[in-house]
Every structure is written in structure tokens, then in C-alpha cells.
mmCIF file of C-alpha atoms and ligand atoms in Angstrom:
data_model
loop_
_atom_site.group_PDB
_atom_site.id
_atom_site.type_symbol
_atom_site.label_atom_id
_atom_site.label_comp_id
_atom_site.label_asym_id
_atom_site.label_seq_id
_atom_site.Cartn_x
_atom_site.Cartn_y
_atom_site.Cartn_z
ATOM 1 C CA MET A 1 3.727 -13.110 34.020
ATOM 2 C CA GLU A 2 4.093 -9.393 34.752
ATOM 3 C CA PRO A 3 1.598 -7.866 37.231
ATOM 4 C CA GLU A 4 0.672 -5.368 34.515
ATOM 5 C CA GLN A 5 -0.357 -8.208 32.219
ATOM 6 C CA ILE A 6 -2.177 -10.049 35.002
ATOM 7 C CA LYS A 7 -4.277 -6.960 35.621
ATOM 8 C CA LYS A 8 -5.419 -7.054 32.001
ATOM 9 C CA ILE A 9 -6.889 -10.553 32.218
ATOM 10 C CA ARG A 10 -10.669 -10.349 32.053
ATOM 11 C CA LEU A 11 -11.767 -13.029 34.471
ATOM 12 C CA LEU A 12 -15.242 -14.262 35.426
ATOM 13 C CA LEU A 13 -16.023 -16.579 38.369
ATOM 14 C CA VAL A 14 -19.240 -18.586 38.049
ATOM 15 C CA ASP A 15 -20.518 -20.521 41.064
ATOM 16 C CA ASP A 16 -23.890 -20.792 42.773
ATOM 17 C CA GLU A 17 -22.244 -20.932 46.240
ATOM 18 C CA THR A 18 -21.933 -17.276 47.091
ATOM 19 C CA GLN A 19 -19.603 -17.824 50.017
ATOM 20 C CA PHE A 20 -17.129 -19.933 48.035
ATOM 21 C CA ARG A 21 -17.232 -17.508 45.098
ATOM 22 C CA SER A 22 -16.589 -14.336 47.028
ATOM 23 C CA THR A 23 -13.803 -15.902 49.130
ATOM 24 C CA LEU A 24 -12.096 -17.108 45.961
ATOM 25 C CA ALA A 25 -12.511 -13.669 44.361
ATOM 26 C CA LYS A 26 -10.904 -12.035 47.403
ATOM 27 C CA ARG A 27 -7.948 -14.407 47.387
ATOM 28 C CA LEU A 28 -7.462 -13.857 43.662
ATOM 29 C CA LYS A 29 -7.597 -10.119 44.161
ATOM 30 C CA LYS A 30 -4.736 -10.315 46.670
ATOM 31 C CA ARG A 31 -2.642 -11.876 43.910
ATOM 32 C CA GLY A 32 -3.542 -9.085 41.482
ATOM 33 C CA PHE A 33 -6.349 -10.861 39.586
ATOM 34 C CA ALA A 34 -9.554 -8.824 39.374
ATOM 35 C CA ALA A 35 -12.552 -11.071 38.734
ATOM 36 C CA LEU A 36 -16.211 -10.456 37.998
ATOM 37 C CA GLN A 37 -18.731 -12.857 39.563
ATOM 38 C CA ALA A 38 -21.850 -14.659 38.419
ATOM 39 C CA GLY A 39 -24.148 -16.874 40.483
ATOM 40 C CA SER A 40 -25.504 -19.013 37.641
ATOM 41 C CA GLY A 41 -25.003 -20.108 34.050
ATOM 42 C CA GLN A 42 -27.635 -17.622 32.885
ATOM 43 C CA GLU A 43 -25.959 -14.768 34.707
ATOM 44 C CA CYS A 44 -22.614 -15.799 33.198
ATOM 45 C CA LEU A 45 -24.063 -15.673 29.655
ATOM 46 C CA ALA A 46 -25.694 -12.319 30.366
ATOM 47 C CA ILE A 47 -22.337 -10.856 31.424
ATOM 48 C CA LEU A 48 -20.601 -12.337 28.373
ATOM 49 C CA SER A 49 -23.158 -10.864 26.010
ATOM 50 C CA ASP A 50 -22.379 -7.509 27.562
ATOM 51 C CA GLN A 51 -18.591 -7.606 27.685
ATOM 52 C CA PRO A 52 -15.951 -9.988 26.367
ATOM 53 C CA MET A 53 -14.116 -12.187 28.894
ATOM 54 C CA ASP A 54 -10.782 -13.931 28.504
ATOM 55 C CA ILE A 55 -11.268 -16.653 31.064
ATOM 56 C CA VAL A 56 -14.324 -18.109 32.780
ATOM 57 C CA VAL A 57 -13.706 -20.186 35.927
ATOM 58 C CA MET A 58 -16.915 -22.144 36.435
ATOM 59 C CA ASP A 59 -18.428 -24.686 38.776
ATOM 60 C CA VAL A 60 -19.845 -27.699 36.951
ATOM 61 C CA LYS A 61 -22.571 -28.473 39.473
ATOM 62 C CA MET A 62 -25.075 -25.670 39.492
ATOM 63 C CA PRO A 63 -28.852 -25.842 39.797
ATOM 64 C CA GLY A 64 -30.727 -25.042 36.577
ATOM 65 C CA MET A 65 -28.221 -24.572 33.827
ATOM 66 C CA THR A 66 -25.207 -26.779 34.617
ATOM 67 C CA GLY A 67 -21.598 -25.800 34.009
ATOM 68 C CA ILE A 68 -21.433 -28.177 31.041
ATOM 69 C CA ASP A 69 -24.553 -26.619 29.449
ATOM 70 C CA THR A 70 -23.108 -23.175 29.961
ATOM 71 C CA LEU A 71 -19.788 -24.342 28.520
ATOM 72 C CA HIS A 72 -21.538 -25.471 25.324
ATOM 73 C CA ARG A 73 -23.232 -22.111 24.971
ATOM 74 C CA ILE A 74 -19.988 -20.219 25.515
ATOM 75 C CA ARG A 75 -18.133 -22.369 22.975
ATOM 76 C CA GLU A 76 -20.796 -21.707 20.355
ATOM 77 C CA LYS A 77 -20.644 -17.946 20.649
ATOM 78 C CA TYR A 78 -17.354 -16.760 22.104
ATOM 79 C CA ILE A 79 -14.465 -18.525 20.424
ATOM 80 C CA GLU A 80 -11.785 -16.468 22.134
ATOM 81 C CA THR A 81 -12.898 -17.210 25.690
ATOM 82 C CA GLU A 82 -11.179 -20.044 27.599
ATOM 83 C CA ILE A 83 -13.017 -21.984 30.299
ATOM 84 C CA ILE A 84 -11.620 -23.633 33.407
ATOM 85 C CA LEU A 85 -14.099 -25.960 35.125
ATOM 86 C CA LEU A 86 -14.288 -26.699 38.840
ATOM 87 C CA THR A 87 -15.633 -30.175 39.581
ATOM 88 C CA GLY A 88 -16.670 -31.960 42.724
ATOM 89 C CA HIS A 89 -14.146 -34.167 44.490
ATOM 90 C CA ALA A 90 -15.302 -37.469 43.022
ATOM 91 C CA ALA A 91 -16.523 -36.121 39.711
ATOM 92 C CA THR A 92 -13.571 -36.576 37.342
ATOM 93 C CA GLN A 93 -16.088 -37.723 34.733
ATOM 94 C CA ASP A 94 -17.522 -34.176 34.560
ATOM 95 C CA GLY A 95 -14.068 -32.711 34.001
ATOM 96 C CA VAL A 96 -13.254 -35.129 31.196
ATOM 97 C CA GLU A 97 -16.574 -34.404 29.530
ATOM 98 C CA GLY A 98 -15.855 -30.697 29.916
ATOM 99 C CA ILE A 99 -12.514 -30.986 28.137
ATOM 100 C CA LYS A 100 -14.170 -32.958 25.353
ATOM 101 C CA SER A 101 -16.623 -30.092 24.988
ATOM 102 C CA GLY A 102 -13.854 -27.538 24.678
ATOM 103 C CA ALA A 103 -12.908 -26.500 28.231
ATOM 104 C CA PHE A 104 -9.276 -25.469 28.672
ATOM 105 C CA ASP A 105 -8.916 -27.733 31.747
ATOM 106 C CA TYR A 106 -10.579 -28.683 35.010
ATOM 107 C CA LEU A 107 -9.633 -28.549 38.685
ATOM 108 C CA THR A 108 -11.237 -30.487 41.499
ATOM 109 C CA LYS A 109 -12.694 -28.789 44.530
ATOM 110 C CA PRO A 110 -11.414 -27.833 47.063
ATOM 111 C CA VAL A 111 -9.328 -25.694 44.792
ATOM 112 C CA GLU A 112 -5.725 -25.041 45.623
ATOM 113 C CA LEU A 113 -5.117 -21.393 44.807
ATOM 114 C CA SER A 114 -1.648 -21.831 43.298
ATOM 115 C CA HIS A 115 -3.054 -24.480 40.906
ATOM 116 C CA LEU A 116 -5.827 -22.215 39.839
ATOM 117 C CA LEU A 117 -3.469 -19.296 39.300
ATOM 118 C CA SER A 118 -1.129 -21.283 37.099
ATOM 119 C CA LYS A 119 -4.087 -22.654 35.078
ATOM 120 C CA ILE A 120 -5.404 -19.110 34.550
ATOM 121 C CA ILE A 121 -2.005 -17.968 33.367
ATOM 122 C CA GLN A 122 -1.617 -20.942 31.014
ATOM 123 C CA ALA A 123 -5.049 -20.277 29.556
ATOM 124 C CA TYR A 124 -4.228 -16.621 29.082
ATOM 125 C CA GLU A 125 -0.955 -17.477 27.353
ATOM 126 C CA LYS A 126 -2.899 -19.686 24.990
ATOM 127 C CA ILE A 127 -5.236 -16.791 24.224
ATOM 128 C CA ILE A 128 -2.331 -14.447 23.524
ATOM 129 C CA ALA A 129 -0.602 -16.989 21.276
ATOM 130 C CA ALA A 130 -3.833 -17.517 19.327
ATOM 131 C CA ARG A 131 -4.307 -13.778 18.991
ATOM 132 C CA GLN A 132 -0.761 -13.355 17.700
ATOM 133 C CA SER A 133 -1.089 -16.118 15.174
ATOM 134 C CA ARG A 134 -4.376 -14.632 13.963
ATOM 135 C CA GLU A 135 -2.667 -11.257 13.586
ATOM 136 C CA ALA A 136 0.265 -12.837 11.760
ATOM 137 C CA ALA A 137 -2.143 -14.592 9.412
ATOM 138 C CA ALA A 138 -4.008 -11.345 8.745
ATOM 139 C CA TYR A 139 -0.723 -9.529 8.110
ATOM 140 C CA LYS A 140 0.425 -12.269 5.754
ATOM 141 C CA ALA A 141 -2.855 -12.101 3.858
ATOM 142 C CA HIS A 142 -2.462 -8.330 3.597
ATOM 143 C CA ILE A 143 1.087 -8.593 2.223
ATOM 144 C CA GLU A 144 0.041 -11.266 -0.235
ATOM 145 C CA GLN A 145 -2.780 -9.059 -1.389
ATOM 146 C CA GLN A 146 -0.307 -6.247 -1.968
ATOM 147 C CA MET A 147 2.060 -8.515 -3.850
ATOM 148 C CA ILE A 148 -0.729 -9.671 -6.101
ATOM 149 C CA ALA A 149 -1.607 -6.041 -6.796
ATOM 150 C CA THR A 150 2.031 -5.181 -7.608
ATOM 151 C CA GLU A 151 2.436 -8.192 -9.854
ATOM 152 C CA ARG A 152 -0.792 -7.357 -11.604
ATOM 153 C CA LEU A 153 0.438 -3.830 -12.268
ATOM 154 C CA ALA A 154 3.756 -5.099 -13.578
ATOM 155 C CA ALA A 155 1.953 -7.581 -15.828
ATOM 156 C CA LEU A 156 -0.347 -4.820 -16.992
ATOM 157 C CA GLY A 157 2.684 -2.664 -17.855
ATOM 158 C CA THR A 158 4.262 -5.458 -19.875
ATOM 159 C CA LEU A 159 1.012 -6.155 -21.638
ATOM 160 C CA ALA A 160 0.521 -2.476 -22.406
ATOM 161 C CA ALA A 161 4.025 -2.250 -23.824
ATOM 162 C CA GLY A 162 3.374 -5.305 -25.994
ATOM 163 C CA VAL A 163 0.144 -3.845 -27.298
ATOM 164 C CA ALA A 164 1.853 -0.502 -27.928
ATOM 165 C CA HIS A 165 4.523 -2.239 -29.945
ATOM 166 C CA GLU A 166 1.964 -4.031 -32.115
ATOM 167 C CA ILE A 167 -0.018 -0.858 -32.654
ATOM 168 C CA ASN A 168 2.953 1.147 -33.884
ATOM 169 C CA ASN A 169 3.005 -0.399 -37.361
ATOM 170 C CA PRO A 170 -0.650 0.128 -38.244
ATOM 171 C CA LEU A 171 -0.348 3.643 -36.793
ATOM 172 C CA ALA A 172 2.505 4.387 -39.154
ATOM 173 C CA ILE A 173 0.437 3.099 -42.086
ATOM 174 C CA ILE A 174 -2.543 5.266 -41.105
ATOM 175 C CA TYR A 175 -0.310 8.303 -40.689
ATOM 176 C CA GLU A 176 1.467 7.834 -44.002
ATOM 177 C CA SER A 177 -1.765 7.138 -45.862
ATOM 178 C CA ALA A 178 -3.317 10.281 -44.431
ATOM 179 C CA GLY A 179 -0.249 12.241 -45.534
ATOM 180 C CA TYR A 180 -0.459 10.685 -48.985
ATOM 181 C CA LEU A 181 -4.131 11.582 -49.371
ATOM 182 C CA GLY A 182 -3.364 15.097 -48.151
ATOM 183 C CA ALA A 183 -0.708 15.462 -50.799
ATOM 184 C CA LEU A 184 -3.103 14.105 -53.453
ATOM 185 C CA LEU A 185 -5.663 16.732 -52.521
ATOM 186 C CA GLN A 186 -3.124 19.376 -53.412
ATOM 187 C CA ASN A 187 -3.152 18.168 -57.024
ATOM 188 C CA GLU A 188 -4.397 20.764 -59.461
ATOM 189 C CA GLU A 189 -6.955 18.456 -60.996
ATOM 190 C CA LEU A 190 -8.615 18.192 -57.568
ATOM 191 C CA ALA A 191 -8.693 21.939 -57.011
ATOM 192 C CA ASP A 192 -12.451 22.059 -57.501
ATOM 193 C CA MET A 193 -13.280 18.794 -55.819
ATOM 194 C CA PRO A 194 -16.609 18.969 -53.959
ATOM 195 C CA HIS A 195 -16.345 19.005 -50.157
ATOM 196 C CA LYS A 196 -12.570 19.339 -50.402
ATOM 197 C CA ALA A 197 -12.328 21.322 -47.137
ATOM 198 C CA VAL A 198 -14.212 18.596 -45.288
ATOM 199 C CA PHE A 199 -11.772 15.986 -46.558
ATOM 200 C CA GLU A 200 -8.843 18.121 -45.524
ATOM 201 C CA LYS A 201 -10.237 18.641 -42.065
ATOM 202 C CA ALA A 202 -10.891 14.918 -41.648
ATOM 203 C CA LEU A 203 -7.298 14.164 -42.671
ATOM 204 C CA ARG A 204 -5.971 16.660 -40.132
ATOM 205 C CA ASN A 205 -8.079 14.968 -37.462
ATOM 206 C CA ILE A 206 -6.665 11.599 -38.438
ATOM 207 C CA GLU A 207 -3.138 12.976 -38.229
ATOM 208 C CA SER A 208 -3.602 14.570 -34.840
ATOM 209 C CA GLY A 209 -5.310 11.441 -33.523
ATOM 210 C CA VAL A 210 -2.423 9.310 -34.695
ATOM 211 C CA LYS A 211 0.079 11.707 -33.132
ATOM 212 C CA ARG A 212 -1.681 11.384 -29.827
ATOM 213 C CA ALA A 213 -1.756 7.600 -30.047
ATOM 214 C CA ARG A 214 1.949 7.716 -30.840
ATOM 215 C CA THR A 215 2.850 9.685 -27.735
ATOM 216 C CA ILE A 216 1.148 6.936 -25.765
ATOM 217 C CA THR A 217 2.950 4.097 -27.505
ATOM 218 C CA HIS A 218 6.271 5.921 -27.257
ATOM 219 C CA GLN A 219 5.852 6.484 -23.539
ATOM 220 C CA LEU A 220 5.060 2.832 -23.072
ATOM 221 C CA LEU A 221 7.906 1.632 -25.209
ATOM 222 C CA GLY A 222 10.406 4.230 -24.104
ATOM 223 C CA ASN A 223 12.103 2.163 -21.478
ATOM 224 C CA VAL A 224 11.132 -1.305 -22.543
ATOM 225 C CA ARG A 225 13.482 -1.828 -25.441
ATOM 226 C CA LYS A 226 16.515 -2.779 -23.458
ATOM 227 C CA SER A 227 18.701 -3.421 -26.467
ATOM 228 C CA GLU A 228 18.519 0.246 -27.329
ATOM 229 C CA ALA A 229 19.792 1.361 -23.925
ATOM 230 C CA ILE A 230 23.122 3.112 -23.968
ATOM 231 C CA LEU A 231 25.257 3.498 -20.882
ATOM 232 C CA ALA A 232 27.258 6.577 -20.168
ATOM 233 C CA GLU A 233 28.467 8.778 -17.380
ATOM 234 C CA VAL A 234 25.631 11.205 -16.865
ATOM 235 C CA ASP A 235 26.192 14.642 -15.400
ATOM 236 C CA VAL A 236 22.786 15.051 -13.823
ATOM 237 C CA ALA A 237 23.121 18.810 -13.221
ATOM 238 C CA GLU A 238 23.957 19.373 -16.911
ATOM 239 C CA LEU A 239 21.061 17.190 -17.961
ATOM 240 C CA ILE A 240 18.663 19.178 -15.766
ATOM 241 C CA LYS A 241 19.846 22.433 -17.348
ATOM 242 C CA GLU A 242 19.232 20.939 -20.763
ATOM 243 C CA VAL A 243 15.741 19.784 -19.805
ATOM 244 C CA ILE A 244 14.895 23.186 -18.321
ATOM 245 C CA LEU A 245 15.897 24.809 -21.616
ATOM 246 C CA LEU A 246 13.877 22.265 -23.543
ATOM 247 C CA ILE A 247 10.704 23.033 -21.604
ATOM 248 C CA GLN A 248 11.455 26.715 -21.071
ATOM 249 C CA LYS A 249 8.602 27.903 -23.232
ATOM 250 C CA GLU A 250 5.877 26.135 -21.266
ATOM 251 C CA ALA A 251 7.287 27.517 -18.024
ATOM 252 C CA GLN A 252 7.628 31.047 -19.426
ATOM 253 C CA ASP A 253 4.075 31.015 -20.735
ATOM 254 C CA LYS A 254 2.880 30.541 -17.162
ATOM 255 C CA GLU A 255 5.520 32.839 -15.674
ATOM 256 C CA ILE A 256 6.900 30.017 -13.594
ATOM 257 C CA VAL A 257 10.482 30.286 -12.355
ATOM 258 C CA VAL A 258 12.463 27.070 -12.598
ATOM 259 C CA LYS A 259 15.497 26.935 -10.299
ATOM 260 C CA LEU A 260 18.341 24.478 -9.908
ATOM 261 C CA GLN A 261 20.381 23.932 -6.749
ATOM 262 C CA THR A 262 23.206 21.417 -6.761
ATOM 263 C CA ASP A 263 26.059 20.278 -4.577
ATOM 264 C CA ASP A 264 29.365 21.506 -5.986
ATOM 265 C CA ASP A 265 31.208 18.242 -6.113
ATOM 266 C CA LEU A 266 28.629 16.004 -7.753
ATOM 267 C CA LYS A 267 29.990 12.901 -9.365
ATOM 268 C CA PRO A 268 28.399 11.679 -12.591
ATOM 269 C CA ILE A 269 26.118 8.661 -12.427
ATOM 270 C CA TRP A 270 26.290 5.678 -14.728
ATOM 271 C CA ALA A 271 23.052 5.311 -16.670
ATOM 272 C CA ASP A 272 21.307 5.794 -19.978
ATOM 273 C CA PRO A 273 21.049 9.586 -20.382
ATOM 274 C CA ASN A 274 17.874 9.210 -22.447
ATOM 275 C CA HIS A 275 16.188 7.438 -19.561
ATOM 276 C CA ILE A 276 17.270 10.024 -17.004
ATOM 277 C CA ARG A 277 16.178 12.767 -19.385
ATOM 278 C CA GLN A 278 12.763 11.170 -19.685
ATOM 279 C CA VAL A 279 12.448 11.033 -15.893
ATOM 280 C CA LEU A 280 13.343 14.719 -15.604
ATOM 281 C CA ILE A 281 11.027 15.771 -18.412
ATOM 282 C CA ASN A 282 8.089 13.842 -16.955
ATOM 283 C CA LEU A 283 8.578 15.338 -13.499
ATOM 284 C CA LEU A 284 9.064 18.857 -14.817
ATOM 285 C CA ASN A 285 6.058 18.633 -17.133
ATOM 286 C CA ASN A 286 3.876 17.456 -14.274
ATOM 287 C CA ALA A 287 5.129 20.239 -12.014
ATOM 288 C CA ILE A 288 4.468 22.897 -14.643
ATOM 289 C CA HIS A 289 1.023 21.527 -15.256
ATOM 290 C CA ALA A 290 0.192 21.592 -11.533
ATOM 291 C CA THR A 291 1.604 25.050 -10.861
ATOM 292 C CA LEU A 292 -0.344 28.255 -11.244
ATOM 293 C CA GLU A 293 0.933 31.423 -12.920
ATOM 294 C CA GLY A 294 3.783 32.976 -11.008
ATOM 295 C CA GLY A 295 4.684 29.805 -9.111
ATOM 296 C CA ALA A 296 8.097 28.231 -8.693
ATOM 297 C CA ILE A 297 9.687 24.882 -9.399
ATOM 298 C CA THR A 298 12.982 23.847 -7.849
ATOM 299 C CA PHE A 299 15.331 21.063 -8.844
ATOM 300 C CA GLU A 300 17.764 20.021 -6.159
ATOM 301 C CA VAL A 301 20.569 17.524 -6.591
ATOM 302 C CA LYS A 302 22.475 16.160 -3.627
ATOM 303 C CA ALA A 303 24.955 13.367 -3.129
ATOM 304 C CA ALA A 304 24.862 11.290 0.045
ATOM 305 C CA ALA A 305 27.025 8.231 0.675
ATOM 306 C CA ASP A 306 26.363 5.881 -2.222
ATOM 307 C CA ASP A 307 23.253 7.618 -3.464
ATOM 308 C CA MET A 308 22.212 10.645 -5.418
ATOM 309 C CA PHE A 309 18.984 12.464 -4.578
ATOM 310 C CA ILE A 310 17.173 14.453 -7.238
ATOM 311 C CA THR A 311 14.286 16.473 -5.835
ATOM 312 C CA VAL A 312 11.664 18.305 -7.871
ATOM 313 C CA SER A 313 9.418 20.550 -5.794
ATOM 314 C CA ASP A 314 6.676 22.829 -6.966
ATOM 315 C CA THR A 315 4.287 25.343 -5.444
ATOM 316 C CA GLY A 316 1.351 23.893 -7.332
ATOM 317 C CA MET A 317 -2.032 22.498 -6.354
ATOM 318 C CA GLY A 318 -0.690 19.398 -4.632
ATOM 319 C CA ILE A 319 -2.044 15.863 -4.656
ATOM 320 C CA PRO A 320 -4.999 14.668 -2.551
ATOM 321 C CA LYS A 321 -4.065 11.964 -0.074
ATOM 322 C CA GLU A 322 -6.269 9.357 -1.727
ATOM 323 C CA ASN A 323 -4.388 9.792 -5.017
ATOM 324 C CA LEU A 324 -0.866 9.517 -3.620
ATOM 325 C CA GLU A 325 -0.754 5.740 -4.155
ATOM 326 C CA LYS A 326 -2.464 5.845 -7.506
ATOM 327 C CA ILE A 327 -0.382 8.387 -9.366
ATOM 328 C CA PHE A 328 2.282 5.800 -10.227
ATOM 329 C CA GLU A 329 -0.252 3.408 -11.721
ATOM 330 C CA PRO A 330 -0.457 3.206 -15.501
ATOM 331 C CA PHE A 331 -3.189 5.379 -17.040
ATOM 332 C CA PHE A 332 -4.022 7.230 -13.819
ATOM 333 C CA SER A 333 -4.466 10.883 -14.710
ATOM 334 C CA THR A 334 -6.474 13.804 -13.403
ATOM 335 C CA LYS A 335 -5.893 15.774 -16.575
ATOM 336 C CA ALA A 336 -8.821 16.498 -18.885
ATOM 337 C CA PRO A 337 -9.680 13.612 -21.226
ATOM 338 C CA GLY A 338 -7.312 13.643 -24.170
ATOM 339 C CA GLU A 339 -4.716 15.729 -22.341
ATOM 340 C CA GLY A 340 -2.678 13.270 -20.332
ATOM 341 C CA THR A 341 -1.818 9.635 -20.866
ATOM 342 C CA GLY A 342 -1.366 8.918 -17.159
ATOM 343 C CA LEU A 343 1.812 7.081 -18.084
ATOM 344 C CA GLY A 344 4.406 9.708 -17.172
ATOM 345 C CA LEU A 345 4.916 8.655 -13.569
ATOM 346 C CA PHE A 346 4.433 4.962 -14.280
ATOM 347 C CA VAL A 347 7.262 5.057 -16.804
ATOM 348 C CA THR A 348 9.344 7.274 -14.520
ATOM 349 C CA LYS A 349 9.022 4.787 -11.684
ATOM 350 C CA GLU A 350 9.949 1.874 -13.945
ATOM 351 C CA ILE A 351 13.082 3.646 -15.132
ATOM 352 C CA VAL A 352 14.155 4.607 -11.627
ATOM 353 C CA GLU A 353 13.547 1.132 -10.235
ATOM 354 C CA LYS A 354 15.373 -0.541 -13.101
ATOM 355 C CA LEU A 355 18.380 1.538 -12.086
ATOM 356 C CA GLY A 356 18.047 0.192 -8.547
ATOM 357 C CA GLY A 357 16.594 3.444 -7.215
ATOM 358 C CA HIS A 358 13.358 4.657 -5.638
ATOM 359 C CA ILE A 359 10.931 7.447 -6.231
ATOM 360 C CA ARG A 360 8.655 8.887 -3.564
ATOM 361 C CA VAL A 361 6.326 11.794 -3.251
ATOM 362 C CA ASP A 362 5.363 14.203 -0.499
ATOM 363 C CA SER A 363 2.404 16.421 -1.071
ATOM 364 C CA ARG A 364 -0.546 18.177 0.457
ATOM 365 C CA VAL A 365 -3.443 19.719 -1.351
ATOM 366 C CA GLY A 366 -2.768 23.404 -1.926
ATOM 367 C CA GLN A 367 0.824 23.158 -0.747
ATOM 368 C CA GLY A 368 2.635 21.847 -3.784
ATOM 369 C CA ALA A 369 4.337 18.538 -4.384
ATOM 370 C CA ARG A 370 7.838 17.176 -3.897
ATOM 371 C CA PHE A 371 9.127 14.197 -5.828
ATOM 372 C CA VAL A 372 12.382 12.653 -4.641
ATOM 373 C CA VAL A 373 14.302 10.322 -6.920
ATOM 374 C CA GLN A 374 17.015 8.347 -5.211
ATOM 375 C CA LEU A 375 19.549 6.718 -7.509
ATOM 376 C CA PRO A 376 22.510 4.577 -6.579
ATOM 377 C CA SER A 377 25.796 6.113 -7.664
ATOM 378 C CA GLY A 378 27.885 4.664 -10.472
ATOM 379 C CA SER A 379 29.868 2.071 -8.581
ATOM 380 C CA LYS A 380 26.767 0.313 -7.274
ATOM 381 C CA LEU A 381 25.145 0.338 -10.699
ATOM 382 C CA LYS A 382 28.203 -1.221 -12.251
ATOM 383 C CA ASP A 383 28.158 -3.957 -9.607
ATOM 384 C CA GLN A 384 24.629 -4.788 -10.630
ATOM 385 C CA GLY A 385 25.725 -5.089 -14.227
ATOM 386 C CA VAL A 386 23.232 -2.461 -15.366
HETATM 387 N N1 ATP B 401 3.695 17.841 -9.409
HETATM 388 C C1 ATP B 401 2.434 17.412 -9.334
HETATM 389 N N2 ATP B 401 1.497 18.118 -8.643
HETATM 390 C C2 ATP B 401 0.220 17.686 -8.566
HETATM 391 N N3 ATP B 401 -0.236 16.542 -9.130
HETATM 392 C C3 ATP B 401 0.635 15.790 -9.807
HETATM 393 C C4 ATP B 401 2.008 16.165 -9.950
HETATM 394 N N4 ATP B 401 2.629 15.206 -10.672
HETATM 395 C C5 ATP B 401 1.689 14.283 -10.963
HETATM 396 N N5 ATP B 401 0.504 14.617 -10.454
HETATM 397 C C6 ATP B 401 -0.749 13.832 -10.538
HETATM 398 O O1 ATP B 401 -0.428 12.534 -10.975
HETATM 399 C C7 ATP B 401 -1.187 12.188 -12.130
HETATM 400 C C8 ATP B 401 -0.406 11.209 -12.955
HETATM 401 O O2 ATP B 401 0.755 11.817 -13.484
HETATM 402 P P1 ATP B 401 1.404 11.196 -14.780
HETATM 403 O O3 ATP B 401 2.602 11.977 -15.135
HETATM 404 O O4 ATP B 401 1.581 9.736 -14.586
HETATM 405 O O5 ATP B 401 0.274 11.354 -15.885
HETATM 406 P P2 ATP B 401 -0.284 12.722 -16.492
HETATM 407 O O6 ATP B 401 0.658 13.827 -16.180
HETATM 408 O O7 ATP B 401 -1.694 12.856 -16.058
HETATM 409 O O8 ATP B 401 -0.259 12.393 -18.031
HETATM 410 P P3 ATP B 401 1.026 12.691 -19.020
HETATM 411 O O9 ATP B 401 2.237 12.401 -18.209
HETATM 412 O O10 ATP B 401 0.837 11.751 -20.143
HETATM 413 O O11 ATP B 401 0.886 14.105 -19.398
HETATM 414 C C9 ATP B 401 -1.479 13.515 -12.782
HETATM 415 O O12 ATP B 401 -2.618 13.454 -13.608
HETATM 416 C C10 ATP B 401 -1.716 14.417 -11.549
HETATM 417 O O13 ATP B 401 -2.999 14.202 -11.036
HETATM 418 MG MG1 MG B 402 2.774 13.541 -16.565
#
């Protein structure tokens, strides 16, 4: 064992014979072991209640509280501490009883220093191994917890998509019926119908409610219907230009400049252009929403080895640290009630991951946000049979 590690061992010598104890402590010190000392079982327990010890080397035969009594007390309270007992010459029985009660081992007096040293080291190695296996178990539990959370989210997404699908038909019926009633109200014979304006207003409310419900179901279903996916060579830079045009009005209303920077020799990627468009629209919409008047949003497209990186950065309000993990969860939104579905980033992440890519975010409150989408280039996608 390295001297550095030996120095770290917290060692306590317990013996009522002061002379023996201090001589042993001195000899241990010469070998690099620093030990505290106690003259009785009570004193030993007092020290332990004050500071944790790795190893207690203890005489069995002590007046008052014996070594075995003390051992029992230590075992009850300090599970991590190992105990090495020192027994009288003809007192093997004590040592055996000590081991039965949970001592690491025993040595008979007079103690040979090299024996004691190797016992201390063995005991310490046992402590380290136990510590490591406890840490490994805690880490495993943590990972499992995370996996459960991820699976739960995925299941929730699938469930939500299923529900959305089922809701689409009744929504269509409600929408059409509202339209039909609206048309009926235009009939001449109903021109003087009492409360006509109230009916009309209620129908408009129904229609706008249904529209809102539809945006939710469409978001959820957007990337689920695999059969509808089309594969094509997508020129990402062209697609970004198209999306910027599409959302130009929202940006202009807030006097936000949207820029695009691309590498010159970008190769197309192999994907469903509708999916990539949805990713771009979601990211751009979020950026516009988060950015104040006069801010800027920049798209950047870069190719590196087998991957393409699409970055969307804004000068907006940024995302608080505690929300960074949550923003990709379904239905998480900080928008006013009724304004956002909280599905934009969830769907975006699903699309990107289905293509074998990743999405990550960098942001600080007040300093804007930066979303980076990494997509494998065409050849890799084809290998995966996407
Ligand atoms: N560029 C950004 N800057 C700051 N916050 C952002 C940004 N993009 C997303 N967010 C945060 O992440 C949340 C979730 O975004 P997401 O797109 O999933 O839903 P939403 O935008 O709230 O709703 P919808 O997409 O239906 O309009 C947002 O409510 C916002 O708090
Ligand atoms: Mg959004």
C-alpha cells in the first residue's frame, strides 16, 4: 500500500496498559501509521462518537468494559469500522468469540509488529472494497432510476400519440358540426332569430377551441405515423431559408433579424424533409418567442466528419438552469396557459433521435439560448435503414 494511502487510515489503539499502548503507537508511527489512543472501552466509544475511525486495534482484557463489550457496542453503531483484537497469550477463546461478534481478526500478545501491520492493511482493503461496492450499488440505482424515468417518458409519448389519434375523429365531427350550424345561421329565415349573436359567438369559440386541440394532436402525431414518412435528399440550407420565409412575419413584427451561416460545400442529408422542417420551425418559433424586440437569431450549419451540426442561437431571455432538463419533456411549457402546447421540443427531440442524432441546449438566463442538432450524414442513415 502506498505511504499516501497509509497516512489516510484512521487508526485507534485501545489498551489500558499505557506503556504498551504508547510504545506500539510510536513503532506504528515510524512505519507511517498515525494512531489515536484510548485507555478504556468508554474512552474508545467517546472518541468514535466524535470522529469516525477506520480501524480499532483493541485489547480484549481491560478492567471495566472489556474489549468484547466494546466490540459489541462498536458493531451496533459504526458499521464501517473494522476491529482487530489483541488477546492474551493463552486466550484464543477470546479471539474466536471476538470474530464471532464481528471482529476483523485477532492477534495474540506479544504482538509482532509486521503481523499487526499486515492485518491493518488487510482490514483497510476490506473497508475500501466495501466502500466501492456501496458506491457502485448507489450508482447502479441512480442509473436505473434514470432509465425508468426515460422509459416512462417514452411510454407517455406513445400514449399521448394514441390518445391524440383517437381524439382526431370526434374533433373533426365537432368542427364540421359547428361549421354546419354556422352556415345554417346565415339562412334568411333565421335572420331575426333571438340571441343570434350569442349563438354565433359560441360557435366561433367552439371552432377556435377545436383548432387549438388540433394543433396539439397534430404535433403529437406529426412524427408518429411512420408509414407516411418520405425519404429524400434534403438540402438543409435551402430548407432553413424556406422556414425563415415561412415565419418571416412573426420575426418582422418583433424586429428580429434572422441570419443564416453555412459551410459552402454542404452535402445533402437523407431524411424526411417534413420532419426536418418541423424541427427547424419548432426551434425558430421558440427562439422568436424568447427574443425581445430588436434581438437576433442565427442559424448555423456545419459539416464535420460524418455528422452535420445545425445550431440555432438567439439573444433572448435564456432558460433557467432548473428547466434545462425539463424543456424536452412532453407538455412542459413556460408560455401563458393556452399559448403553448409544450410539445415542440419533445417532438423535435423524437425526430432527431429517430434519425440517429442528438439535440442539446446551452443557455443562461438573460444570455440567450443555443440549440445544437447533430445529425448523421446520409451514408450512416442509409446503413441504419432509416
Ligand atoms: N430559445 C429558447 N429560449 C428560451 N426558452 C426556451 C427556448 N426554447 C424553448 N424554451 C423553453 O422551453 C419550453 C418548452 O418548449 P417547447 O417548444 O417544447 O414548448 P412551447 O414552446 O412552450 O410550446 P409550443 O411549442 O407548443 O409553442 C418553452 O416553454 C420555454 O420555456
Ligand atoms: Mg415551442
